[in-house]
Structures are given as structure tokens and as C-alpha cells.
């Protein structure tokens, strides 16, 4: 199988995006990245953002698009979908659901119902719909991780998994094993690393076994490996450079 393409989640440089979104996009391209996953649009129109990405030579196949679970789902998803369609996104990914640390079967059922409602709107609009995990989705419900129950409840043609490999590890599971377990349902993953104390660090400096995790991604046909880092010992931009260099040194870029 071909190696997945490498990109970066722009949440990794959110501090810079807040100051100058389009300027940050240019800086990311100057590092050498060719793929980005979006996380917020910072008031920029879809038309202007699409032009800025094209000018920078960047491909944006996916975005994290949060849901307000205190409001009806359909209307907000339709609004977000319209923007995503104009921008030309392929994948609409929900980054979080408030499942809680001690979920029950009813909690997972509600989560599945909400995500399936959104997924049907998105897929009818021509995009794929995915969910990005943290660690709490691996809490067990009657012996089974909640994430597995979710993926059992919602059909694969409506919901793909964007496994965050760092959070899978923190959740007590093997990232490579989960990528293989759901082969064909994982078109994109997040590359995130954690130190033993649970703090983010650059790829290769933490506890994730990247040799096995990336081999599993390559073996199962994952299309994109998206770097995401939320906390840094250096600046967010320097962290983005270090993560890019790590993949480049190994022939992935």
C-alpha cells in the first residue's frame, strides 16, 4: 500500500490563527506542508478561504466541525454543510461529544442517535462524516469500550473513525490494533504523542509506538495522517516544524 499523505490540524497553531488566519496558512505552507485539516474558519468566507488555500498550494480534505449539543442538530449541520460544500471539503468530522467518564449503554445510544442524525444530513450532501476520539470513549460499558459500541450502532457508510492515535494510547488501547480492527473505516488518523505524564509532545518524543502505528496505517490504506499538538515546550509554529521534520526524515514527506 502507498504511504498515507501527511498533514497538520490547524488547531495545532490556533494561537497564530486567532491573530492572522490567512497569514498562518501561508506559514504552514512555507514549512513544507501540503495538507491541512481545518478547525474553525475565524470569520473568513468559504470563497476567500478556498482562494487562500489554493494560493498557498494547500489541500484541505477535511475539517473538525463542532456541534452544539444544547441546540437542535439539523439546522446547525445544514449551515455548516453549506460552507463545507462551497469550500470543497471531502470529510466533515465531529471532534467531540460529551459522553462523560462513566458512560452507560443509554449514553452511548444517545450519542449514536445524535451523530447518526448529523451523518445522514452530511452524507446526503455529498461529504463523508466522521468522529474524532479522545481517551474517554475507551471507557468500558459492560466490558466493551464505548467507541466500539458507537461504531457498532452507527452504520459504516454513515460514520467513519478518525482515530487519534495518541488518545487511543492514553485510553489504554493499542493504536495499531485499532487501526487494523477497523480497516477500511479509518480514512484519516491523528498523529499525536504524549509524554508519560500525559502532556502533549512532538511526534516521536512520547509513549506511542509509531513504528507499529504507522505501519498499520500504511497496511490498511489510511489516506491521511494528520499531526495535531495542543501543548508545546516550544512555540506552536516551532512544534509544527519539528513534527514536519520527523516525518520528512523517515521518508513520509
PDB file of C-alpha atoms in Angstrom, residues 6-129:
ATOM      1  CA  UNK A   6       0.872  13.739   5.970  1.00  0.00           C
ATOM      2  CA  UNK A   7      -0.831  16.950   7.050  1.00  0.00           C
ATOM      3  CA  UNK A   8      -1.396  19.146  10.069  1.00  0.00           C
ATOM      4  CA  UNK A   9      -4.506  20.069  12.031  1.00  0.00           C
ATOM      5  CA  UNK A  10      -4.649  23.859  12.189  1.00  0.00           C
ATOM      6  CA  UNK A  11      -5.808  23.598  15.800  1.00  0.00           C
ATOM      7  CA  UNK A  12      -2.110  22.938  16.414  1.00  0.00           C
ATOM      8  CA  UNK A  13      -1.406  26.603  15.575  1.00  0.00           C
ATOM      9  CA  UNK A  14      -4.671  28.066  16.849  1.00  0.00           C
ATOM     10  CA  UNK A  15      -2.885  30.884  18.687  1.00  0.00           C
ATOM     11  CA  UNK A  16      -1.492  32.123  15.383  1.00  0.00           C
ATOM     12  CA  UNK A  17      -4.770  31.537  13.567  1.00  0.00           C
ATOM     13  CA  UNK A  18      -6.542  33.806  16.022  1.00  0.00           C
ATOM     14  CA  UNK A  19      -4.114  36.611  15.193  1.00  0.00           C
ATOM     15  CA  UNK A  20      -3.851  36.140  11.420  1.00  0.00           C
ATOM     16  CA  UNK A  21      -5.636  33.127   9.972  1.00  0.00           C
ATOM     17  CA  UNK A  22      -4.706  33.527   6.327  1.00  0.00           C
ATOM     18  CA  UNK A  23      -1.145  34.518   7.223  1.00  0.00           C
ATOM     19  CA  UNK A  24      -0.814  31.362   9.333  1.00  0.00           C
ATOM     20  CA  UNK A  25      -1.967  29.264   6.401  1.00  0.00           C
ATOM     21  CA  UNK A  26       0.869  30.728   4.352  1.00  0.00           C
ATOM     22  CA  UNK A  27       3.364  29.998   7.153  1.00  0.00           C
ATOM     23  CA  UNK A  28       2.249  26.364   7.316  1.00  0.00           C
ATOM     24  CA  UNK A  29       2.760  26.040   3.576  1.00  0.00           C
ATOM     25  CA  UNK A  30       6.217  27.602   3.877  1.00  0.00           C
ATOM     26  CA  UNK A  31       7.244  24.835   6.305  1.00  0.00           C
ATOM     27  CA  UNK A  32       6.501  22.375   3.528  1.00  0.00           C
ATOM     28  CA  UNK A  33       3.090  21.000   4.468  1.00  0.00           C
ATOM     29  CA  UNK A  34       0.742  20.299   1.572  1.00  0.00           C
ATOM     30  CA  UNK A  35      -2.279  19.066   3.525  1.00  0.00           C
ATOM     31  CA  UNK A  36      -4.201  20.724   6.336  1.00  0.00           C
ATOM     32  CA  UNK A  37      -7.232  19.792   8.371  1.00  0.00           C
ATOM     33  CA  UNK A  38      -9.234  22.851   9.320  1.00  0.00           C
ATOM     34  CA  UNK A  39     -10.522  23.682  12.804  1.00  0.00           C
ATOM     35  CA  UNK A  40     -12.618  26.833  12.646  1.00  0.00           C
ATOM     36  CA  UNK A  41     -12.790  29.469   9.958  1.00  0.00           C
ATOM     37  CA  UNK A  42     -12.130  32.629  12.001  1.00  0.00           C
ATOM     38  CA  UNK A  43     -14.755  34.682  10.207  1.00  0.00           C
ATOM     39  CA  UNK A  44     -13.272  34.097   6.752  1.00  0.00           C
ATOM     40  CA  UNK A  45     -15.734  33.330   3.961  1.00  0.00           C
ATOM     41  CA  UNK A  46     -15.567  29.969   2.221  1.00  0.00           C
ATOM     42  CA  UNK A  47     -14.708  31.717  -1.034  1.00  0.00           C
ATOM     43  CA  UNK A  48     -11.770  33.635   0.475  1.00  0.00           C
ATOM     44  CA  UNK A  49     -10.511  30.636   2.424  1.00  0.00           C
ATOM     45  CA  UNK A  50     -10.643  28.403  -0.649  1.00  0.00           C
ATOM     46  CA  UNK A  51      -8.628  31.005  -2.585  1.00  0.00           C
ATOM     47  CA  UNK A  52      -6.059  31.368   0.215  1.00  0.00           C
ATOM     48  CA  UNK A  53      -5.541  27.607   0.418  1.00  0.00           C
ATOM     49  CA  UNK A  54      -5.119  27.371  -3.345  1.00  0.00           C
ATOM     50  CA  UNK A  55      -2.657  30.276  -3.382  1.00  0.00           C
ATOM     51  CA  UNK A  56      -0.608  28.535  -0.674  1.00  0.00           C
ATOM     52  CA  UNK A  57      -0.665  25.212  -2.516  1.00  0.00           C
ATOM     53  CA  UNK A  58      -2.542  23.522   0.313  1.00  0.00           C
ATOM     54  CA  UNK A  59      -5.107  20.739   0.124  1.00  0.00           C
ATOM     55  CA  UNK A  60      -7.830  20.768   2.808  1.00  0.00           C
ATOM     56  CA  UNK A  61      -9.729  17.487   2.539  1.00  0.00           C
ATOM     57  CA  UNK A  62     -11.308  17.612   5.998  1.00  0.00           C
ATOM     58  CA  UNK A  63     -12.333  19.847   8.871  1.00  0.00           C
ATOM     59  CA  UNK A  64     -13.229  19.491  12.517  1.00  0.00           C
ATOM     60  CA  UNK A  65     -16.711  20.933  12.885  1.00  0.00           C
ATOM     61  CA  UNK A  66     -18.115  21.044  16.389  1.00  0.00           C
ATOM     62  CA  UNK A  67     -21.771  20.587  17.293  1.00  0.00           C
ATOM     63  CA  UNK A  68     -23.711  22.490  19.918  1.00  0.00           C
ATOM     64  CA  UNK A  69     -25.490  19.680  21.730  1.00  0.00           C
ATOM     65  CA  UNK A  70     -27.781  22.106  23.564  1.00  0.00           C
ATOM     66  CA  UNK A  71     -29.485  23.067  20.281  1.00  0.00           C
ATOM     67  CA  UNK A  72     -31.303  21.096  17.557  1.00  0.00           C
ATOM     68  CA  UNK A  73     -28.766  19.305  15.380  1.00  0.00           C
ATOM     69  CA  UNK A  74     -30.278  19.527  11.895  1.00  0.00           C
ATOM     70  CA  UNK A  75     -30.224  23.287  11.314  1.00  0.00           C
ATOM     71  CA  UNK A  76     -26.656  23.803  12.523  1.00  0.00           C
ATOM     72  CA  UNK A  77     -25.379  20.874  10.485  1.00  0.00           C
ATOM     73  CA  UNK A  78     -27.079  22.174   7.353  1.00  0.00           C
ATOM     74  CA  UNK A  79     -25.458  25.600   7.841  1.00  0.00           C
ATOM     75  CA  UNK A  80     -22.025  24.061   8.361  1.00  0.00           C
ATOM     76  CA  UNK A  81     -22.521  21.717   5.430  1.00  0.00           C
ATOM     77  CA  UNK A  82     -23.248  24.585   3.064  1.00  0.00           C
ATOM     78  CA  UNK A  83     -19.924  26.226   3.983  1.00  0.00           C
ATOM     79  CA  UNK A  84     -18.086  22.898   3.690  1.00  0.00           C
ATOM     80  CA  UNK A  85     -19.561  22.258   0.251  1.00  0.00           C
ATOM     81  CA  UNK A  86     -18.536  25.697  -1.017  1.00  0.00           C
ATOM     82  CA  UNK A  87     -15.042  25.150   0.373  1.00  0.00           C
ATOM     83  CA  UNK A  88     -14.790  21.756  -1.326  1.00  0.00           C
ATOM     84  CA  UNK A  89     -14.228  19.603   1.756  1.00  0.00           C
ATOM     85  CA  UNK A  90     -14.486  15.823   1.454  1.00  0.00           C
ATOM     86  CA  UNK A  91     -14.887  14.999   5.133  1.00  0.00           C
ATOM     87  CA  UNK A  92     -16.906  16.574   7.955  1.00  0.00           C
ATOM     88  CA  UNK A  93     -15.501  15.414  11.301  1.00  0.00           C
ATOM     89  CA  UNK A  94     -17.052  15.982  14.717  1.00  0.00           C
ATOM     90  CA  UNK A  95     -14.206  16.455  17.218  1.00  0.00           C
ATOM     91  CA  UNK A  96     -16.018  15.844  20.489  1.00  0.00           C
ATOM     92  CA  UNK A  97     -19.153  14.522  22.138  1.00  0.00           C
ATOM     93  CA  UNK A  98     -19.771  14.956  25.909  1.00  0.00           C
ATOM     94  CA  UNK A  99     -20.050  11.264  26.692  1.00  0.00           C
ATOM     95  CA  UNK A 100     -18.576  11.623  30.166  1.00  0.00           C
ATOM     96  CA  UNK A 101     -16.084   9.499  32.043  1.00  0.00           C
ATOM     97  CA  UNK A 102     -18.501   6.778  33.161  1.00  0.00           C
ATOM     98  CA  UNK A 103     -20.804   6.179  30.195  1.00  0.00           C
ATOM     99  CA  UNK A 104     -23.757   3.810  30.203  1.00  0.00           C
ATOM    100  CA  UNK A 105     -25.347   1.969  27.294  1.00  0.00           C
ATOM    101  CA  UNK A 106     -28.052   4.649  27.222  1.00  0.00           C
ATOM    102  CA  UNK A 107     -25.378   7.354  26.987  1.00  0.00           C
ATOM    103  CA  UNK A 108     -23.777   5.621  24.012  1.00  0.00           C
ATOM    104  CA  UNK A 109     -27.172   5.094  22.399  1.00  0.00           C
ATOM    105  CA  UNK A 110     -27.918   8.811  22.674  1.00  0.00           C
ATOM    106  CA  UNK A 111     -24.509   9.683  21.245  1.00  0.00           C
ATOM    107  CA  UNK A 112     -25.085   7.309  18.350  1.00  0.00           C
ATOM    108  CA  UNK A 113     -28.520   8.794  17.667  1.00  0.00           C
ATOM    109  CA  UNK A 114     -27.210  12.364  17.586  1.00  0.00           C
ATOM    110  CA  UNK A 115     -24.250  11.519  15.376  1.00  0.00           C
ATOM    111  CA  UNK A 116     -26.374   9.445  13.027  1.00  0.00           C
ATOM    112  CA  UNK A 117     -28.814  12.333  12.600  1.00  0.00           C
ATOM    113  CA  UNK A 118     -25.938  14.623  11.638  1.00  0.00           C
ATOM    114  CA  UNK A 119     -24.322  11.942   9.481  1.00  0.00           C
ATOM    115  CA  UNK A 120     -27.406  11.445   7.348  1.00  0.00           C
ATOM    116  CA  UNK A 121     -27.563  15.149   6.529  1.00  0.00           C
ATOM    117  CA  UNK A 122     -23.857  15.330   5.748  1.00  0.00           C
ATOM    118  CA  UNK A 123     -23.703  12.196   3.608  1.00  0.00           C
ATOM    119  CA  UNK A 124     -26.802  13.254   1.664  1.00  0.00           C
ATOM    120  CA  UNK A 125     -24.894  16.467   0.990  1.00  0.00           C
ATOM    121  CA  UNK A 126     -22.043  14.547  -0.599  1.00  0.00           C
ATOM    122  CA  UNK A 127     -19.457  14.528   2.220  1.00  0.00           C
ATOM    123  CA  UNK A 128     -18.265  11.716   4.460  1.00  0.00           C
ATOM    124  CA  UNK A 129     -18.958  12.034   8.182  1.00  0.00           C
TER     125      UNK A 129
END
